[in-house]
Amino acid sequence: MAEKRVGIMDTTLRDGHQSLWATRMKTEDMFPVLEMLDQVGFAAIEMWGGATFDSCLRYLNEDPWNRLRLLRKMLPNTKLQMLLRGQNLVGYRHYADDVVTEFVKRTVDNGMDIIRVFDGLNDIRNMELPMRVAKEAGAHVQGTMVYSISPVHNLDSYVKFVKELLDVGIDSLCIKDMAGILTPYEAYNLVKRLKEFVDVPIQLHTHYTSGMASMTYLKAIEAGVDIIDCAQSPLALGTSQPATETLVAVLQGTPYDTGLDLKLLSDISEKLKEIKAKYPQAKNVSVYQVDANVLRYQIPGGMISNFISQLGDQLHLLPKVFEEVPRVREDLGYPPLVTPFSQIVGSQALMNVLAGERYKMVSNEVKNYLRGHYGRAPGPIDEEFRRRIIGDAEVITVRPADLLEPELEAARKEVALYMEKEEDVLSYALFQQVALNYLKERESRKYNIDFDLIEKTKGGYPV
Ligand code: CO
């Protein structure tokens, strides 16, 4: 057998702390390991996108664009990678095309090399624009196929979708298993099948939640997968990825050897252990337990902890909610339980159980979903059910973002007073009040002015 080096993408600085520390890792705590990480020879380092953008502004009082610039400087020898939620960018709704275009351009301008683009529904129409802009800006475009289990998700549907991705001209393909439900033998079959016609590298992303992930990687590697996503051991396992050190050791001396230096990796992990001690979130041991509910109901760990906090003193209803989730999912044509559909399906299931009657109360998100505003459902939706929920409301069949008016100019005006650079407009276009709070605070500090007080007293100081 010919030698085939397997590449590792390091997710420590994005999915690792997003999964285990609620995305709270500060940029300053990344600094002590950057120089070493840059020497490893990873296929890429994922360090931006997903929830990190929101978290910087909302919780860390940090500018996400500054994080990107700083890490670009500190990681000169390694490709930087990010996760982009298609037309949702790094937020939770569809943004207008002008925002999507500008965001992707600025991201590449600021040093991003590889952009992984996904859509929860595998609806190519929600991915085409960001992929095209990224490509034109000179980035490597990684098209993503979201993996899910349902009567409408099967090898044939995946093959069909991957062909759509290849038609757009992707540079590599990612299989994204956000819940950690891809079994080792399924992974083998899937990768083998895709390798028959995919002529770009295939990368596998999974989570350790159900305890299978390392085995899944091994079988996928045997089937020819090119790159796997791993995190340094202090930020691995549990709801995060398998540990880099483990996979490097497992593959050593085989035809799949990664060629990475275990000594250097363990030095990095020693440093990360010191940093970990500073984070109270890292003490939450429940995220490290094998979660059998993921296997039984395909409900990701994050959803379960949400249910528990929302049920409060009605916790005895939890098993009913678990059973309701797959039923709601079926009603909606089997959307994969990934952002934003994990939240949409989860909260509707909760409402159905708490009200004691299914769909007595219906969220606006479910109504919008049934009107086609999130894209095409993976499976069929019963028309009688649809009409019961949305009445005569129009169901759209066009690309959802076609109905959105440009948003950038209005955003520019609203944020003008606090603007330091063009990217601030994008932060505001994406996260409105959350971004505004950060930008105001930053300006207040700079000029020692309390902008909130000025706003409150607009039209004259009270006497
Ligand atoms: Co992930």
Coordinates of C-alpha atoms and ligand atoms in Angstrom, one line a residue:
M1 CA 0.0 0.0 0.0
A2 CA 1.3 3.4 -0.9
E3 CA 2.2 5.9 1.9
K4 CA -0.6 8.3 2.5
R5 CA 0.0 10.9 5.2
V6 CA -3.1 11.8 7.1
G7 CA -3.5 15.5 7.9
I8 CA -4.8 16.9 11.1
M9 CA -6.7 20.1 11.5
D10 CA -6.4 21.5 15.0
T11 CA -9.7 22.7 16.5
T12 CA -8.4 23.7 20.0
L13 CA -9.0 27.4 19.4
R14 CA -12.5 27.1 18.0
D15 CA -14.6 24.0 18.3
G16 CA -12.5 22.7 21.3
H17 CA -13.4 25.6 23.6
Q18 CA -16.8 26.1 22.0
S19 CA -17.7 22.6 22.9
L20 CA -16.2 22.4 26.3
W21 CA -15.8 25.9 27.7
A22 CA -18.9 27.6 26.2
T23 CA -16.7 29.4 23.7
R24 CA -15.1 31.5 26.4
M25 CA -11.4 31.2 25.7
K26 CA -9.8 34.7 25.6
T27 CA -7.4 35.7 22.9
E28 CA -4.7 36.4 25.5
D29 CA -4.9 32.8 26.7
M30 CA -4.3 31.6 23.2
F31 CA -1.0 33.5 23.0
P32 CA 1.2 31.2 25.1
V33 CA 0.7 28.3 22.7
L34 CA 0.6 30.0 19.3
E35 CA 4.3 29.8 18.6
M36 CA 4.4 26.1 19.3
L37 CA 1.1 25.4 17.4
D38 CA 2.6 27.1 14.4
Q39 CA 5.5 24.7 14.4
V40 CA 3.5 21.5 14.4
G41 CA 2.6 21.3 10.8
F42 CA -1.2 21.0 11.1
A43 CA -3.2 20.9 7.8
A44 CA -4.8 24.0 9.3
I45 CA -5.7 25.6 12.6
E46 CA -9.4 26.4 13.0
M47 CA -9.6 29.5 15.1
W48 CA -12.5 31.7 14.0
G49 CA -16.2 31.5 13.1
G50 CA -18.9 29.3 14.6
A51 CA -19.8 30.9 17.9
T52 CA -16.5 32.6 18.5
F53 CA -17.5 35.9 16.8
D54 CA -20.7 36.2 18.9
S55 CA -18.9 35.2 22.1
C56 CA -16.1 37.8 21.6
L57 CA -18.6 40.6 21.5
R58 CA -21.2 39.3 23.9
Y59 CA -19.1 37.9 26.7
L60 CA -15.4 38.7 26.3
N61 CA -15.5 42.4 25.5
E62 CA -13.1 41.6 22.6
D63 CA -13.1 42.6 18.9
P64 CA -13.4 39.3 16.9
W65 CA -11.6 41.0 14.0
N66 CA -8.6 41.8 16.2
R67 CA -8.4 38.2 17.2
L68 CA -8.2 37.2 13.5
R69 CA -5.5 39.8 12.8
L70 CA -3.4 38.9 15.9
L71 CA -3.6 35.1 15.2
R72 CA -2.8 35.7 11.6
K73 CA 0.4 37.5 12.7
M74 CA 1.3 34.8 15.3
L75 CA 0.6 31.9 13.0
P76 CA 2.6 32.8 9.9
N77 CA 3.4 29.2 8.8
T78 CA 0.0 27.7 9.2
K79 CA -3.2 27.9 7.3
L80 CA -6.0 29.5 9.2
Q81 CA -9.5 28.0 8.9
M82 CA -13.0 29.1 10.0
L83 CA -16.5 27.8 10.1
L84 CA -19.2 29.7 8.2
R85 CA -22.9 29.0 8.5
G86 CA -23.7 29.8 4.9
Q87 CA -26.0 32.7 4.4
N88 CA -26.2 32.9 8.3
L89 CA -22.4 33.7 8.4
V90 CA -21.5 33.5 12.1
G91 CA -25.0 34.4 13.3
Y92 CA -28.4 32.8 13.5
R93 CA -30.5 34.2 10.6
H94 CA -30.2 34.8 6.9
Y95 CA -28.3 38.0 6.1
A96 CA -28.8 40.0 3.0
D97 CA -26.4 39.4 0.1
D98 CA -24.5 42.7 0.6
V99 CA -23.7 41.7 4.2
V100 CA -22.6 38.2 3.2
T101 CA -20.4 39.5 0.4
E102 CA -18.7 42.2 2.5
F103 CA -18.2 39.8 5.5
V104 CA -16.5 37.1 3.4
K105 CA -14.3 39.6 1.6
R106 CA -13.1 41.3 4.8
T107 CA -12.5 37.9 6.4
V108 CA -10.2 36.9 3.6
D109 CA -8.6 40.3 3.6
N110 CA -7.8 39.9 7.3
G111 CA -5.9 36.7 6.6
M112 CA -8.3 33.8 6.5
D113 CA -7.0 31.0 4.3
I114 CA -9.8 28.3 4.4
I115 CA -13.5 28.8 4.8
R116 CA -15.6 25.9 5.7
V117 CA -19.2 26.6 4.5
F118 CA -22.2 24.7 5.6
D119 CA -26.0 24.9 5.7
G120 CA -28.0 23.0 8.2
L121 CA -30.5 21.8 5.5
N122 CA -27.8 21.0 2.9
D123 CA -29.6 23.6 0.7
I124 CA -26.9 24.6 -1.8
R125 CA -28.8 27.9 -2.4
N126 CA -27.9 29.1 1.1
M127 CA -24.2 28.3 0.4
E128 CA -23.5 29.5 -3.1
L129 CA -22.9 33.2 -2.5
P130 CA -20.4 32.9 0.4
M131 CA -18.6 30.1 -1.5
R132 CA -18.3 32.2 -4.7
V133 CA -17.2 35.3 -2.9
A134 CA -14.6 33.4 -0.9
K135 CA -13.3 31.8 -4.0
E136 CA -13.1 35.2 -5.8
A137 CA -11.3 36.7 -2.8
G138 CA -8.6 33.9 -3.2
A139 CA -9.6 31.7 -0.3
H140 CA -9.7 27.9 -0.2
V141 CA -13.4 26.9 -0.2
Q142 CA -14.3 23.9 1.8
G143 CA -17.8 22.7 1.0
T144 CA -19.6 20.9 3.8
M145 CA -22.1 18.1 3.8
V146 CA -24.0 17.9 7.1
Y147 CA -24.4 14.3 8.3
S148 CA -27.6 13.3 9.9
I149 CA -29.6 10.1 10.4
S150 CA -33.2 10.0 9.1
P151 CA -35.3 8.1 6.6
V152 CA -34.4 10.8 4.0
H153 CA -30.7 11.0 4.7
N154 CA -28.9 8.1 3.0
L155 CA -25.9 7.4 0.8
D156 CA -27.8 8.4 -2.3
S157 CA -28.9 11.8 -0.9
Y158 CA -25.4 12.5 0.2
V159 CA -23.9 11.6 -3.1
K160 CA -26.4 13.9 -4.9
F161 CA -25.6 16.8 -2.6
V162 CA -21.8 16.3 -2.8
K163 CA -22.2 16.5 -6.6
E164 CA -23.9 19.8 -6.2
L165 CA -21.0 21.0 -4.1
L166 CA -18.5 19.8 -6.6
D167 CA -20.4 21.7 -9.3
V168 CA -19.8 25.0 -7.4
G169 CA -16.1 24.3 -7.6
I170 CA -15.1 23.5 -4.0
D171 CA -11.4 23.0 -3.1
S172 CA -12.1 20.3 -0.5
L173 CA -15.1 18.5 1.1
C174 CA -16.0 18.3 4.7
I175 CA -18.3 15.7 6.2
K176 CA -19.7 17.4 9.3
D177 CA -21.1 15.2 12.0
M178 CA -21.9 17.8 14.7
A179 CA -23.7 15.4 17.0
G180 CA -21.1 12.6 17.0
I181 CA -23.5 9.9 15.6
L182 CA -21.5 8.7 12.6
T183 CA -20.5 5.2 13.4
P184 CA -17.1 3.8 12.4
Y185 CA -18.5 1.4 9.7
E186 CA -20.9 4.0 8.4
A187 CA -18.0 6.4 8.1
Y188 CA -16.1 3.7 6.2
N189 CA -18.9 3.2 3.7
L190 CA -19.6 6.9 3.3
V191 CA -15.9 7.8 2.6
K192 CA -15.4 4.8 0.3
R193 CA -18.5 5.8 -1.7
L194 CA -17.5 9.5 -1.9
K195 CA -13.9 8.7 -2.8
E196 CA -15.2 7.0 -6.0
F197 CA -16.0 10.4 -7.6
V198 CA -14.7 13.2 -5.3
D199 CA -11.4 14.5 -6.7
V200 CA -10.7 17.0 -3.9
P201 CA -9.4 16.2 -0.4
I202 CA -12.1 14.9 2.0
Q203 CA -12.0 16.0 5.6
L204 CA -14.0 14.5 8.5
H205 CA -15.4 16.4 11.4
T206 CA -17.0 14.7 14.3
H207 CA -17.5 15.0 18.1
Y208 CA -16.6 12.6 20.9
T209 CA -20.1 12.9 22.5
S210 CA -21.1 9.3 22.0
G211 CA -17.6 7.8 22.6
M212 CA -17.2 6.6 19.0
A213 CA -15.2 9.4 17.4
S214 CA -11.7 8.0 17.5
M215 CA -12.9 4.7 16.0
T216 CA -14.8 6.6 13.4
Y217 CA -11.7 8.4 12.4
L218 CA -9.7 5.2 12.1
K219 CA -12.2 3.5 9.8
A220 CA -12.6 6.7 7.8
I221 CA -8.8 6.8 7.4
E222 CA -8.8 3.2 6.2
A223 CA -11.4 4.3 3.6
G224 CA -9.1 7.0 2.4
V225 CA -10.1 10.2 4.3
D226 CA -7.4 12.9 3.9
I227 CA -7.8 15.1 6.9
I228 CA -9.3 14.6 10.4
D229 CA -10.3 17.3 12.9
C230 CA -8.7 16.9 16.4
A231 CA -8.1 19.0 19.5
Q232 CA -5.2 19.1 21.8
S233 CA -5.9 16.7 24.7
P234 CA -6.8 19.3 27.4
L235 CA -9.6 20.5 25.0
A236 CA -10.5 17.2 23.5
L237 CA -13.0 14.3 24.2
G238 CA -16.4 14.7 25.7
T239 CA -18.5 17.0 23.5
S240 CA -15.3 18.1 21.7
Q241 CA -13.1 16.3 19.1
P242 CA -10.8 13.3 19.7
A243 CA -7.4 14.2 21.0
T244 CA -4.6 15.0 18.5
E245 CA -2.0 13.1 20.5
T246 CA -4.0 9.9 20.5
L247 CA -4.5 9.9 16.7
V248 CA -0.9 10.8 16.1
A249 CA 0.3 7.9 18.2
V250 CA -2.2 5.5 16.7
L251 CA -1.1 6.2 13.2
Q252 CA 2.6 6.3 13.9
G253 CA 4.5 3.7 11.9
T254 CA 1.5 2.9 9.7
P255 CA 1.0 3.9 6.1
Y256 CA -1.2 6.8 7.4
D257 CA 1.5 8.3 9.7
T258 CA 0.8 12.0 10.3
G259 CA 4.5 12.8 10.7
L260 CA 3.6 15.1 13.7
D261 CA 6.0 15.4 16.7
L262 CA 4.4 13.9 19.8
K263 CA 6.9 15.7 22.1
L264 CA 6.0 19.1 20.7
L265 CA 2.3 18.2 21.0
S266 CA 2.6 17.2 24.6
D267 CA 4.5 20.4 25.4
I268 CA 1.6 22.4 24.0
S269 CA -0.9 20.4 26.1
E270 CA 1.1 21.0 29.2
K271 CA 0.8 24.7 28.6
L272 CA -2.9 24.3 27.8
K273 CA -3.5 22.5 31.1
E274 CA -2.2 25.6 33.0
I275 CA -4.5 27.8 31.0
K276 CA -7.4 25.4 31.5
A277 CA -7.1 25.8 35.3
K278 CA -8.2 29.5 34.9
Y279 CA -11.5 28.6 33.4
P280 CA -14.4 27.6 35.7
Q281 CA -16.3 26.3 32.6
A282 CA -13.6 23.6 32.3
K283 CA -14.7 22.1 35.6
N284 CA -18.0 21.0 34.2
V285 CA -17.4 17.3 34.2
S286 CA -20.8 16.3 32.6
V287 CA -19.5 17.3 29.2
Y288 CA -16.9 14.5 29.4
Q289 CA -19.3 11.6 30.0
V290 CA -20.3 9.4 27.1
D291 CA -23.8 10.6 26.3
A292 CA -26.1 7.6 25.5
N293 CA -29.0 9.9 24.7
V294 CA -27.1 11.0 21.6
L295 CA -27.1 7.4 20.4
R296 CA -30.7 6.8 21.3
Y297 CA -32.4 10.0 20.3
Q298 CA -29.6 11.7 18.2
I299 CA -30.0 14.7 20.5
P300 CA -26.7 16.6 20.8
G301 CA -25.4 17.3 24.3
G302 CA -26.0 21.1 24.1
M303 CA -29.7 20.5 23.5
I304 CA -30.1 18.3 26.5
S305 CA -28.6 20.8 28.9
N306 CA -30.9 23.5 27.5
F307 CA -33.9 21.2 28.1
I308 CA -32.9 20.7 31.7
S309 CA -32.5 24.4 32.4
Q310 CA -35.8 25.2 30.6
L311 CA -37.9 22.5 32.3
G312 CA -36.9 23.7 35.8
D313 CA -39.2 22.0 38.3
Q314 CA -40.9 20.0 35.6
L315 CA -37.8 17.9 35.0
H316 CA -39.9 14.7 35.2
L317 CA -41.1 15.6 31.7
L318 CA -37.6 15.2 30.2
P319 CA -38.2 11.7 28.8
K320 CA -41.4 12.9 27.1
V321 CA -39.4 15.8 25.5
F322 CA -36.7 13.3 24.3
E323 CA -39.5 11.3 22.6
E324 CA -41.1 14.4 21.2
V325 CA -37.9 15.7 19.5
P326 CA -37.8 13.0 16.8
R327 CA -41.6 13.5 16.2
V328 CA -41.2 17.2 15.6
R329 CA -38.3 16.5 13.4
E330 CA -40.3 14.2 11.3
D331 CA -43.2 16.7 11.0
L332 CA -40.6 19.3 9.7
G333 CA -39.1 17.0 7.1
Y334 CA -36.1 15.9 9.1
P335 CA -33.9 18.9 9.5
P336 CA -30.5 17.9 11.0
L337 CA -30.2 18.9 14.6
V338 CA -27.6 21.6 14.0
T339 CA -27.8 25.4 14.5
P340 CA -30.4 26.9 14.1
F341 CA -32.6 23.7 13.7
S342 CA -31.5 22.1 17.0
Q343 CA -32.9 25.2 18.7
I344 CA -36.1 25.4 16.5
V345 CA -37.0 21.7 16.9
G346 CA -36.0 21.6 20.5
S347 CA -38.1 24.5 21.7
Q348 CA -41.1 23.3 19.7
A349 CA -40.8 19.9 21.2
L350 CA -40.7 21.5 24.6
M351 CA -43.8 23.6 23.9
N352 CA -45.7 20.5 22.7
V353 CA -44.9 18.7 25.9
L354 CA -45.5 21.6 28.3
A355 CA -48.8 22.6 26.6
G356 CA -50.1 19.0 26.9
E357 CA -51.2 19.2 23.3
R358 CA -49.0 19.1 20.1
Y359 CA -48.8 22.5 18.3
K360 CA -51.3 24.2 20.5
M361 CA -48.6 26.9 20.6
V362 CA -46.2 27.3 17.7
S363 CA -43.0 29.3 17.6
N364 CA -42.5 32.0 14.9
E365 CA -39.4 30.1 13.8
V366 CA -41.4 26.9 13.0
K367 CA -44.0 29.0 11.1
N368 CA -41.2 30.7 9.1
Y369 CA -39.6 27.3 8.5
L370 CA -42.9 25.9 7.2
R371 CA -43.1 29.0 4.9
G372 CA -39.8 28.1 3.4
H373 CA -37.8 30.9 4.9
Y374 CA -34.9 28.7 6.0
G375 CA -34.6 26.9 2.7
R376 CA -35.7 23.5 1.4
A377 CA -36.6 20.8 4.0
P378 CA -34.6 17.6 3.5
G379 CA -37.8 15.5 3.4
P380 CA -41.5 15.9 2.5
I381 CA -43.8 17.9 4.8
D382 CA -47.5 16.8 5.1
E383 CA -49.5 19.6 3.5
E384 CA -52.4 19.2 5.9
F385 CA -50.0 19.7 8.8
R386 CA -48.4 22.7 7.1
R387 CA -51.8 24.4 6.5
R388 CA -52.9 23.7 10.1
I389 CA -49.9 25.6 11.3
I390 CA -49.5 28.5 8.8
G391 CA -53.1 28.8 7.3
D392 CA -53.1 30.4 3.9
A393 CA -49.7 32.1 4.4
E394 CA -47.5 32.0 1.3
V395 CA -44.9 29.3 1.0
I396 CA -41.8 30.5 -0.8
T397 CA -39.7 28.3 -3.2
V398 CA -37.1 30.9 -4.1
R399 CA -33.7 31.2 -2.3
P400 CA -34.7 32.8 1.0
A401 CA -32.1 35.6 0.8
D402 CA -33.6 36.7 -2.5
L403 CA -36.4 38.3 -0.4
L404 CA -34.0 40.3 1.8
E405 CA -33.3 44.0 1.1
P406 CA -29.7 45.3 1.4
E407 CA -28.7 45.9 5.0
L408 CA -25.2 47.4 5.0
E409 CA -25.9 51.1 4.4
A410 CA -28.4 51.4 7.2
A411 CA -26.0 49.6 9.5
R412 CA -23.2 52.0 8.5
K413 CA -25.3 55.0 9.4
E414 CA -26.4 53.5 12.7
V415 CA -22.9 52.7 13.9
A416 CA -21.1 55.8 12.4
L417 CA -20.4 57.4 15.8
Y418 CA -18.6 54.4 17.2
M419 CA -16.8 53.2 14.0
E420 CA -13.1 52.7 14.0
K421 CA -12.8 50.5 10.9
E422 CA -15.0 49.1 8.2
E423 CA -15.3 45.8 9.9
D424 CA -17.2 47.4 12.8
V425 CA -20.1 47.9 10.4
L426 CA -20.2 44.1 9.8
S427 CA -20.1 43.4 13.5
Y428 CA -23.1 45.6 13.9
A429 CA -25.0 44.3 10.9
L430 CA -24.6 40.8 12.3
F431 CA -25.2 41.3 16.0
Q432 CA -26.9 44.8 16.4
Q433 CA -27.3 45.6 20.1
V434 CA -24.6 43.1 21.2
A435 CA -22.1 44.7 18.8
L436 CA -23.3 48.2 19.6
N437 CA -22.7 47.6 23.4
Y438 CA -19.1 46.5 22.6
L439 CA -18.4 49.4 20.2
K440 CA -19.8 52.0 22.6
E441 CA -17.9 50.6 25.5
R442 CA -14.7 50.7 23.4
E443 CA -15.3 54.4 22.4
S444 CA -16.2 55.4 25.9
R445 CA -12.9 54.0 27.1
K446 CA -11.0 55.8 24.4
Y447 CA -12.5 59.2 24.9
N448 CA -13.6 58.9 28.5
I449 CA -17.1 59.7 27.5
D450 CA -20.3 58.0 28.7
F451 CA -22.3 57.7 25.5
D452 CA -25.2 56.1 27.2
L453 CA -25.6 59.2 29.4
I454 CA -25.5 61.4 26.3
E455 CA -28.2 59.4 24.6
K456 CA -30.4 59.4 27.7
T457 CA -30.2 63.2 27.9
K458 CA -30.7 63.9 24.2
G459 CA -32.6 67.1 23.6
G460 CA -31.3 68.8 26.7
Y461 CA -30.1 67.9 30.1
P462 CA -32.8 67.4 32.6
V463 CA -33.2 70.2 35.1
Ligands
CO1 CO -18.1 20.7 15.5

